[in-house]
Short mmCIF file of C-alpha atoms and ligand atoms in Angstrom, two decimals:
data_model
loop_
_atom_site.label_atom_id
_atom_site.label_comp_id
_atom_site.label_asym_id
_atom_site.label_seq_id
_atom_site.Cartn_x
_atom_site.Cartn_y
_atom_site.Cartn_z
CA UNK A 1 0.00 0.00 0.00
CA UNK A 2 1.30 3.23 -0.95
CA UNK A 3 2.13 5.81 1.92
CA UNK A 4 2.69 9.54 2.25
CA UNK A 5 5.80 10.97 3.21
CA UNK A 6 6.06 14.59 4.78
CA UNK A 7 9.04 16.30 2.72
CA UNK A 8 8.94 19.99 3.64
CA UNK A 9 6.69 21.96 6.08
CA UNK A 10 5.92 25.88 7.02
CA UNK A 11 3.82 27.60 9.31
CA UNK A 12 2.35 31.67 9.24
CA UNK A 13 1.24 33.01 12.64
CA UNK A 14 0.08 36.34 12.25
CA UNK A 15 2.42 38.61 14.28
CA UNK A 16 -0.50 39.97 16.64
CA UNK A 17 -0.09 37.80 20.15
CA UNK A 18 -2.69 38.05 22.10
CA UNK A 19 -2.26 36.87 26.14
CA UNK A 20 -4.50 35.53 28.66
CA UNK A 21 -5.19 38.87 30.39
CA UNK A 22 -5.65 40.72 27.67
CA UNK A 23 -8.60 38.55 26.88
CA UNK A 24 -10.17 40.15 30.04
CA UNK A 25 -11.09 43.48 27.75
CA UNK A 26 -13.65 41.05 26.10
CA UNK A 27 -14.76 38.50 28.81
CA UNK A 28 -14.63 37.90 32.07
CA UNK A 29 -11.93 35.21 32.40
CA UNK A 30 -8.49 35.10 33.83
CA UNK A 31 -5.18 33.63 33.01
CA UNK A 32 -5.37 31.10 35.98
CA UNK A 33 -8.78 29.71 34.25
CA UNK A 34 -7.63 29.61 31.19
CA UNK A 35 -4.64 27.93 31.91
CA UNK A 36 -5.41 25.50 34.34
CA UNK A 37 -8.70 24.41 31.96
CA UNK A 38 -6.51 24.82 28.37
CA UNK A 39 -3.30 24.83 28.48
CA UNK A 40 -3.20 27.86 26.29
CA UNK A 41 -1.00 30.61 27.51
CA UNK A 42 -1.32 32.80 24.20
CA UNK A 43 -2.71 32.79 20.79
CA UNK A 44 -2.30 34.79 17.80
CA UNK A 45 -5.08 36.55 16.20
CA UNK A 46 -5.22 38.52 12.25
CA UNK A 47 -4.63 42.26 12.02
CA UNK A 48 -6.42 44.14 9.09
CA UNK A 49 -5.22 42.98 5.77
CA UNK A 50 -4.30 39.13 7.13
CA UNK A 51 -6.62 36.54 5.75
CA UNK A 52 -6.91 32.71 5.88
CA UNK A 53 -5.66 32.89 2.32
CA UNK A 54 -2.78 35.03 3.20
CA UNK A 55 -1.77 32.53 6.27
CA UNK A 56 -1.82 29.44 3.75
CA UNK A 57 0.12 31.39 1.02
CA UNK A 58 2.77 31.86 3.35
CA UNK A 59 2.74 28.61 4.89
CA UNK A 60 2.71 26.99 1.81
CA UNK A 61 5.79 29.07 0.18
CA UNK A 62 7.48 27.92 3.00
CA UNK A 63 6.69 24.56 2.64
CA UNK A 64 7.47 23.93 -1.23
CA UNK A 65 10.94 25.88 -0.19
CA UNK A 66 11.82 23.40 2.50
CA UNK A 67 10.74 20.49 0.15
CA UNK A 68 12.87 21.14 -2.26
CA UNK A 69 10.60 20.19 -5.16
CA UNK A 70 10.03 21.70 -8.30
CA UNK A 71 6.03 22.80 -8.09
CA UNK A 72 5.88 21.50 -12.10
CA UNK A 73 5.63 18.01 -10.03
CA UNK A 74 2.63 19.12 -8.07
CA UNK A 75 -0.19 16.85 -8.46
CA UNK A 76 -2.55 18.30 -6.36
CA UNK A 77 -3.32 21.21 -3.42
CA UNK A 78 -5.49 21.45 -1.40
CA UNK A 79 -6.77 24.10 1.63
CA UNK A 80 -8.13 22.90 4.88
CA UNK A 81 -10.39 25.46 6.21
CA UNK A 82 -13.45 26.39 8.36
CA UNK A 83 -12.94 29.80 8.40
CA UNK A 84 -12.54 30.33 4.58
CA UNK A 85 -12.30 34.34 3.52
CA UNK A 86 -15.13 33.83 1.30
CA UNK A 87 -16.57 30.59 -0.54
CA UNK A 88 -14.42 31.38 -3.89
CA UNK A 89 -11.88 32.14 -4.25
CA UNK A 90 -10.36 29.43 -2.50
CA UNK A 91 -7.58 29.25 -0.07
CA UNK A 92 -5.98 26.46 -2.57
CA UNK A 93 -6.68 29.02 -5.50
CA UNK A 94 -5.49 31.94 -3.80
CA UNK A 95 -2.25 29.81 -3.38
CA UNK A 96 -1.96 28.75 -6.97
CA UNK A 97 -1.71 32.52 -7.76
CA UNK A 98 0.07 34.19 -5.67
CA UNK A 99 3.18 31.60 -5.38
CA UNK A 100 2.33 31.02 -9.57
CA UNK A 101 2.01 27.22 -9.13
CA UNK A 102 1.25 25.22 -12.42
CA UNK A 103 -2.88 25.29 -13.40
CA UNK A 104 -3.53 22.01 -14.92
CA UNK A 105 -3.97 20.09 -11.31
CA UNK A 106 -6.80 20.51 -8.58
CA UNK A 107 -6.94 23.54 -6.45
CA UNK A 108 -10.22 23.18 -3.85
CA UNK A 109 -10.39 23.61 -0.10
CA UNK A 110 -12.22 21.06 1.71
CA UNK A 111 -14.02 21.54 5.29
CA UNK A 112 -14.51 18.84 8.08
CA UNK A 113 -14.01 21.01 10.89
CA UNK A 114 -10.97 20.34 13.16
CA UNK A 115 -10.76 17.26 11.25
CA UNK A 116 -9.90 18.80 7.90
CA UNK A 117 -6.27 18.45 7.78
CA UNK A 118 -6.84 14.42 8.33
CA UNK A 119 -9.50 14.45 5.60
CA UNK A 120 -7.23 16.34 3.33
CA UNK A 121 -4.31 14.09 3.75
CA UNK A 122 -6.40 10.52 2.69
CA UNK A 123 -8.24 12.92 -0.49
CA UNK A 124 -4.69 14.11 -1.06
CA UNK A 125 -3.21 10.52 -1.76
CA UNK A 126 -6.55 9.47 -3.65
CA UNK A 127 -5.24 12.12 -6.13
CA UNK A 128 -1.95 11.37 -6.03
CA UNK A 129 -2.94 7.53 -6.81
CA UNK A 130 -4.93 8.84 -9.63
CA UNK A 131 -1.75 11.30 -11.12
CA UNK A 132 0.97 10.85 -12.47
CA UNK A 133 2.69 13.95 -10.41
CA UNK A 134 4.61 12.48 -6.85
CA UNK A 135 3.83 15.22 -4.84
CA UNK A 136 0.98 17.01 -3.13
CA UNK A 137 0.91 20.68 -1.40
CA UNK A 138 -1.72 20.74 1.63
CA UNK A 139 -2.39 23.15 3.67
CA UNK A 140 -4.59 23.84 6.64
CA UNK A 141 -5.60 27.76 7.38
CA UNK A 142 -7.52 29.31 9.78
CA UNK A 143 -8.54 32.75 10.96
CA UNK A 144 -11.30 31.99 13.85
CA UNK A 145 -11.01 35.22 15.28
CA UNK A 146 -13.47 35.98 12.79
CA UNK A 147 -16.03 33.95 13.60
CA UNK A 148 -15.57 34.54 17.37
CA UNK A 149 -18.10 35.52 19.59
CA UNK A 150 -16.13 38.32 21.75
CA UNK A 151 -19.00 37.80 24.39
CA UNK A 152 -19.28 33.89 24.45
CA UNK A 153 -15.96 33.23 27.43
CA UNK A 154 -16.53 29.48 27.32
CA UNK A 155 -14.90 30.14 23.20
CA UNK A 156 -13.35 33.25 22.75
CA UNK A 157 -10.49 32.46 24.28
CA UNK A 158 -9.92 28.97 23.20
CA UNK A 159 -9.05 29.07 19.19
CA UNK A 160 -6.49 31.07 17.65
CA UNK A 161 -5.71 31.94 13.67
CA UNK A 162 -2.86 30.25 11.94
CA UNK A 163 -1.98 28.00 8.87
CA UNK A 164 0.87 24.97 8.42
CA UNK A 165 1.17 23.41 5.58
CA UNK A 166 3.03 20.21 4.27
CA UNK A 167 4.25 19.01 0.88
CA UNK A 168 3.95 14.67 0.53
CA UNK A 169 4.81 12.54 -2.01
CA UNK A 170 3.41 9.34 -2.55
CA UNK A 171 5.63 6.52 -1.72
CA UNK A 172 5.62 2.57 -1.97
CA UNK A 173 7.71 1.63 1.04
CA UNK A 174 5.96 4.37 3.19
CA UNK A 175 3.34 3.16 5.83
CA UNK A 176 -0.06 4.41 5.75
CA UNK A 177 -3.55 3.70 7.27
CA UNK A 178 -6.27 6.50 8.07
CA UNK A 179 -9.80 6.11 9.69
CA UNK A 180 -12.29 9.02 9.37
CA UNK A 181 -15.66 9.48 10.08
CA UNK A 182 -18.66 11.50 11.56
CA UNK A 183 -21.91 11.85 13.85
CA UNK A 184 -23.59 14.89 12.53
CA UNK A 185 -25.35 17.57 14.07
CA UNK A 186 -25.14 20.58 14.93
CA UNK A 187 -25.94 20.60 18.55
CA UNK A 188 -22.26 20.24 20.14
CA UNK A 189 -20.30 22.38 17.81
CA UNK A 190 -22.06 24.82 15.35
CA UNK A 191 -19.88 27.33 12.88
CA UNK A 192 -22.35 29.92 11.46
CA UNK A 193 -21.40 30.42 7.46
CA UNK A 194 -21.50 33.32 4.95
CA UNK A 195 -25.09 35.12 5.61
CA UNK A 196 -25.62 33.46 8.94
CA UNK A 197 -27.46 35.88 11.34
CA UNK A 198 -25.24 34.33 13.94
CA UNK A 199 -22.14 33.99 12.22
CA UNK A 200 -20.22 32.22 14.97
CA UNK A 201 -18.68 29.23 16.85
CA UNK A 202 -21.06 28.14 19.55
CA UNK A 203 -19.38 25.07 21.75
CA UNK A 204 -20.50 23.07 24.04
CA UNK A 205 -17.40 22.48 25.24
CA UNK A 206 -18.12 19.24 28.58
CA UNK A 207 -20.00 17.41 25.19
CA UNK A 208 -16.30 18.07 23.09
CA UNK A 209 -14.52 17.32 25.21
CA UNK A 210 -15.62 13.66 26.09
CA UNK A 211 -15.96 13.01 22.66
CA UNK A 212 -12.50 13.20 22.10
CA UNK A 213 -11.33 11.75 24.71
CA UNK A 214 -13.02 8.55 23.47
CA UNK A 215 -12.75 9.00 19.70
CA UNK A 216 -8.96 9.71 20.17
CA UNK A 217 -7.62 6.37 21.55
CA UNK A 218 -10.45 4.60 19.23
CA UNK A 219 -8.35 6.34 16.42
CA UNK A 220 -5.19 5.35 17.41
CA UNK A 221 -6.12 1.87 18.17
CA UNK A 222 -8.13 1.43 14.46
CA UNK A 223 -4.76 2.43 12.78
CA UNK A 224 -2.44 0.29 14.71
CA UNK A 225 -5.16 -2.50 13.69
CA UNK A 226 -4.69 -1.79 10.63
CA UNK A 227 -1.34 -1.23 9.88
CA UNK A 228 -0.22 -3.86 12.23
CA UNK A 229 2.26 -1.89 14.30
CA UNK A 230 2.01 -1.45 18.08
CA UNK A 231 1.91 1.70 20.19
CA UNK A 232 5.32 1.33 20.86
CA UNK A 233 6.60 1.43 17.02
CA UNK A 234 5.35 5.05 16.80
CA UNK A 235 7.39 7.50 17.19
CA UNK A 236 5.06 10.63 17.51
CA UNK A 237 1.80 10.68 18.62
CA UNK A 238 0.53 14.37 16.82
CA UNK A 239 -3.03 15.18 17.76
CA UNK A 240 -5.29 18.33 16.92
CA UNK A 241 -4.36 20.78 19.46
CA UNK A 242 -7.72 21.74 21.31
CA UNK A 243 -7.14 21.23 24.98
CA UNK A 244 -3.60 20.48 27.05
CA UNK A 245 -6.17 18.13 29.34
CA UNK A 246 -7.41 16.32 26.11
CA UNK A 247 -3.67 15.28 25.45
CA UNK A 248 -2.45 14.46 28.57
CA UNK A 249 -5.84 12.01 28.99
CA UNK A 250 -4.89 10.60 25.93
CA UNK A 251 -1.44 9.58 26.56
CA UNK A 252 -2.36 8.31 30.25
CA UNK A 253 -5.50 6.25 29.00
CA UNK A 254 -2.57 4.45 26.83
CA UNK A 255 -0.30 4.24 28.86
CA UNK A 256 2.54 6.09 26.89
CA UNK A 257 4.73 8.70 28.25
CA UNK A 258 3.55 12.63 27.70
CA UNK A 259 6.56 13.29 25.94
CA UNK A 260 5.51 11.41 22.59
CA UNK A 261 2.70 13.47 22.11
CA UNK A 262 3.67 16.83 21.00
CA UNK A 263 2.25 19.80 22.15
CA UNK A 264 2.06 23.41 21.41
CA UNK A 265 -1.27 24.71 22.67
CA UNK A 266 0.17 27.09 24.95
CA UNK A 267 1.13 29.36 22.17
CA UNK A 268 -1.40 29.23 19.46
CA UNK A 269 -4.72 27.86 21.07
CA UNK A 270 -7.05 25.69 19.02
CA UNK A 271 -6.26 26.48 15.34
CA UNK A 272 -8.26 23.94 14.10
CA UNK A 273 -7.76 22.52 10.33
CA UNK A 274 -3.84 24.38 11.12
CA UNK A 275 -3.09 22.89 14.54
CA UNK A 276 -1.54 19.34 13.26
CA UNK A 277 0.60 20.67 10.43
CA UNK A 278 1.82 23.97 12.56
CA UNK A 279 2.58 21.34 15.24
CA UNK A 280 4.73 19.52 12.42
CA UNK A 281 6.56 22.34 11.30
CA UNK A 282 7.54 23.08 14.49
CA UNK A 283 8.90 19.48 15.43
CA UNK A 284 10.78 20.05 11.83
CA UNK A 285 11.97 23.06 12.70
CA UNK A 286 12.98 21.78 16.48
CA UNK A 287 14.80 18.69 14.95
CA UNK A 288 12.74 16.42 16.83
CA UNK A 289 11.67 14.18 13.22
CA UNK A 290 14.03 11.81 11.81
CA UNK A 291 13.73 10.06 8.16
CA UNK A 292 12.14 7.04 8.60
CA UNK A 293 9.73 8.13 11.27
CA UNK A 294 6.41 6.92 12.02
CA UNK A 295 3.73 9.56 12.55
CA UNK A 296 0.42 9.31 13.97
CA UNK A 297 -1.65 11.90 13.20
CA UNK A 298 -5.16 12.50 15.05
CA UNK A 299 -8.01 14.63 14.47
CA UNK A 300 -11.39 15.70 15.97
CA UNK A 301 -13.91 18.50 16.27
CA UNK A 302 -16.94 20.16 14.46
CA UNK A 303 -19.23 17.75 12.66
CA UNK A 304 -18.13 16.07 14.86
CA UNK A 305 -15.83 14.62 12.84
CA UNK A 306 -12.60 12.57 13.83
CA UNK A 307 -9.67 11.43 11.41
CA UNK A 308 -6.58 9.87 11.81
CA UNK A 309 -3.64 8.97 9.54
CA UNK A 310 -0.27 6.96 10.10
CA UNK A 311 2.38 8.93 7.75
CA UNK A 312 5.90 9.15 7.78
CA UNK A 313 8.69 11.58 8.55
O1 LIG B 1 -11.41 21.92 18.20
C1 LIG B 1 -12.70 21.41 18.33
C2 LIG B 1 -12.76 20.51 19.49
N1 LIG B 1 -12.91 21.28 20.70
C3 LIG B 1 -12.58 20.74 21.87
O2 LIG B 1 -12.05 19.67 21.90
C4 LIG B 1 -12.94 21.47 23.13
C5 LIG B 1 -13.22 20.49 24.22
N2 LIG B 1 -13.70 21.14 25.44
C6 LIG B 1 -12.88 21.81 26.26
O3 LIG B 1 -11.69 21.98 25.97
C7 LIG B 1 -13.43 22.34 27.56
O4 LIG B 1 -14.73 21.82 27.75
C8 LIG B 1 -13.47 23.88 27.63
C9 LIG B 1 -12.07 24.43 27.76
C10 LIG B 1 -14.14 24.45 26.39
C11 LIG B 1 -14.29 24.34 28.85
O5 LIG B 1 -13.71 23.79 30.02
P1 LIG B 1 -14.63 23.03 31.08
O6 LIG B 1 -13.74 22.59 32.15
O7 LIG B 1 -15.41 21.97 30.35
O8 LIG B 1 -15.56 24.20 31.59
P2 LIG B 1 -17.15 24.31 31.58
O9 LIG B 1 -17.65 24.64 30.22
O10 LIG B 1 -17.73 23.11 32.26
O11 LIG B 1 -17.38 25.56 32.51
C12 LIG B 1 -17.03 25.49 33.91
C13 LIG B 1 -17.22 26.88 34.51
C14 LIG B 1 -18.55 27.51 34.20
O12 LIG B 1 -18.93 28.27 35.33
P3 LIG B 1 -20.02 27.70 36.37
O13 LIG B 1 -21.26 27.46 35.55
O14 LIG B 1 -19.42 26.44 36.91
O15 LIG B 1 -20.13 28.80 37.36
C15 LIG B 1 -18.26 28.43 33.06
O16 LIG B 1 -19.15 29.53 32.99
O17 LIG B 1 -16.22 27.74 33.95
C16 LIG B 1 -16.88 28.91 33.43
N3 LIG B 1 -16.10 29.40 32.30
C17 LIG B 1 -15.11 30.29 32.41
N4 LIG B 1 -14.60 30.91 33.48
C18 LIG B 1 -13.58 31.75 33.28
C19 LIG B 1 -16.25 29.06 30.99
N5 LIG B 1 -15.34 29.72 30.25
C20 LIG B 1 -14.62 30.49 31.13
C21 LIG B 1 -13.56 31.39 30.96
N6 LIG B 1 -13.06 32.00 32.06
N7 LIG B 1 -12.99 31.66 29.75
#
């Protein structure tokens, strides 16, 4: 079976950082609360002239750099997104013009909440399979701040804007398994699109939370079925970065030390569709991934959706 392997990565934070206490001008919260409940120290939030598209374009540019691949060998790109600028143009689109990638391969963004980036990845090699290009772009971009309810405490100062991005190329020796899925409704997590009178996130966040704290390990245990490796052949444990208390659960309810989950929720919040490939870039960037590692990468959130992908460094 034909695997994806992570070649190059990038990340775009806007430059704004926004603390704990300075989230007390909108809500009535404090930085022990948040803290103590998250795990998220700061996050970063657009200034005027920033956009979702503008995140990915950077992210990706970065990406393709690190790579090392000539874009002619692109065979598909695709945005993750719930917090799209507008419904067209695309985030992919946006990034096939203003980095002047080629035009005769799919551009489209895809949306399955904090799931998307997991979604992407498994629609990503279905092109791939079907192309005769080796490599994919995919990004995940998000600018929630704008579809934040400045008055709603129990979200405001959860998520966070940002956008990672990845380049993969298909590859016969690599591992790969993925599991994704859904129970629909709009009654835990709700988004409000373009034209909604209440163009917002609404959370109920106790209802979330246990979700993914069962969906999780069910993820990680489907793919190890699958792919026939154990917990202990992993060598990074990379879930959606939504709540410091989600990962730590995690890790204990398997039994695996903290320290093979990687975590960087203090500094950017929940970034949804962004939060796993930011947290890859940053592991890149760290040196913490070797060639040859295995990667298990976990999603979960509006939907609800969950996804999950083994992948390799
Ligand atoms: O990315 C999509 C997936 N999203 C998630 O995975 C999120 C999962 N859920 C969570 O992370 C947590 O449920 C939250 C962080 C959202 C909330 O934490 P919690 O421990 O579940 O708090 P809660 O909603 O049960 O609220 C507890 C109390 C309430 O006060 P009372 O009713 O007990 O007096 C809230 O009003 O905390 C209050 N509260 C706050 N207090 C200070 C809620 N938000 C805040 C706040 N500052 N920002």
């Amino acid at each position: 079976m034909k695997g994806l392997k992570i070649l190059g990565t990038g990340r775009c934070l806007p430059d704004k950082v926004v603390t704990n206490d300075d989230m007390r001008a909108f809500v009535d919260t404090s930085d022990e609360w948040i803290r103590t409940r998250t795990g998220i120290q700061t996050r970063h939030f657009c200034a005027e002239g920033e956009s979702t598209a503008s995140l990915g374009v950077k992210a990706a540019r970065l990406a393709l750099e690190r790579a090392g691949i000539s874009p002619e060998d692109l065979g598909a790109c695709v945005g993750c997104t719930c917090s799209a600028d507008s419904a067209a143009p695309t985030v992919a689109s946006t990034i096939q013009r203003d980095l002047g990638l080629p035009k005769h391969i799919p551009y489209f963004d895809l949306n399955a909440g904090c799931s998307g980036f997991l979604y992407g990845l498994h629609v990503t090699r279905g092109l791939l399979l079907q192309s005769d290009k080796p490599y994919a772009l995919l990004v995940g971009a998000e600018t929630l701040s704008r579809v934040m309810n400045f008055q709603d405490r129990g979200t405001c100062v959860i998520f966070g804007d940002g956008a990672g991005a990845v380049v993969v190329k298909l590859e016969e020796e690599a591992p790969y398994a993925y599991t994704l899925g859904a129970e629909g409704g709009d009654d835990v997590i709700y988004i409000g699109g373009y034209g909604s009178k209440e163009p917002y996130i609404h959370m109920e966040g106790q209802k979330t939370f246990r979700f993914a704290v069962e969906m999780v390990p069910w993820c990680i245990h489907e793919l190890l079925g699958q792919s026939g490796l154990k917990l202990e052949d992993i060598d990074w444990f990379v879930l959606h970065q939504a709540n410091k208390r989600i990962i730590d659960h995690v890790a204990k309810k398997l039994g695996m030390p903290g320290e093979r989950f990687y975590q960087n929720i203090a500094h950017y919040g929940n970034t949804s569709a962004a939060s796993i490939p930011i947290a890859l870039d940053e592991m890149a960037e760290q040196g913490l991934l070797k060639r040859g590692q295995k990667l298990l990468c976990v999603g979960f959130g509006a939907g609800l959706t969950w996804g999950g992908a083994l992948l390799e460094w």
